[in-house]
């Protein structure tokens, strides 16, 4: 798994749980985006059969998580809200090297960025599984944890299968730093990848 270079404070989990429907709606969009980005990678790297197969399995799992979160939103009398852009995901993608310059560099970066998003989501699911004040949220995040852990391990493994180890290590280190710096700059919001709430 990639290394997270910052730790989400428990105050983040307490704050996002004050608006559970907003958190769940944002989370549902994270699942949709994860499925869509796996499908987009398949489309761009059709000759890498093993990669296509693994990414298809991820997309199927993410869509089943989407349905699980959507059902919980409905159970609570809410509806899925339109998905606003994610400054977290956009910030990470801005650090990714471009497809038109080098297809392989771009793929390596996309795999590592996906691995970082999964690792950060796992960290936050684990906090919510313990700290969420209501049992329904604790159960959801405890349930989704193992799958997220699997994805967080899979993406760096795919990077190592398709690229040289030293090349992966060098890029992983740079992107790990980008991720922590980006998160530190983001404002708090009731969203899965928001910044920490300010004290007071
Ligand atoms: Fe998921
Ligand atoms: Fe995932």
Coordinates of N, CA and C and ligand atoms in Angstrom, one line a residue, residues 31 34 58 61-62 65 118 121 125 147-148 151-152 155, ligand 2:
X31 N -17.8 6.7 -5.2 CA -17.9 5.3 -5.7 C -18.1 5.4 -7.2
X34 N -14.9 6.4 -8.9 CA -13.9 5.3 -8.9 C -14.3 4.3 -10.0
X58 N -12.8 -4.1 -10.2 CA -12.9 -2.9 -9.4 C -14.1 -2.1 -9.7
X61 N -17.2 -3.7 -8.3 CA -17.3 -3.5 -6.9 C -17.7 -2.1 -6.5
X62 N -17.1 -1.1 -7.2 CA -17.4 0.3 -6.8 C -18.9 0.6 -7.1
X65 N -20.9 -0.7 -4.3 CA -20.8 0.2 -3.1 C -21.7 1.4 -3.4
X118 N -7.6 5.5 -2.7 CA -8.2 4.3 -2.0 C -7.6 4.3 -0.5
X121 N -9.2 7.0 1.5 CA -10.6 6.6 1.8 C -10.6 5.5 2.9
X125 N -12.6 5.7 6.3 CA -13.6 4.7 6.6 C -13.3 4.1 8.0
X147 N -13.0 -4.1 1.5 CA -12.9 -3.9 0.0 C -12.0 -2.7 -0.3
X148 N -12.1 -1.7 0.5 CA -11.2 -0.5 0.2 C -9.8 -0.9 0.4
X151 N -8.5 -2.6 -2.6 CA -8.3 -1.7 -3.7 C -7.0 -0.9 -3.4
X152 N -6.8 -0.5 -2.2 CA -5.6 0.3 -1.8 C -4.3 -0.6 -2.1
X155 N -3.9 -1.3 -6.5 CA -3.4 -0.3 -7.5 C -1.8 -0.2 -7.5
Ligands
LIG2 FE1 -12.5 1.5 -3.7

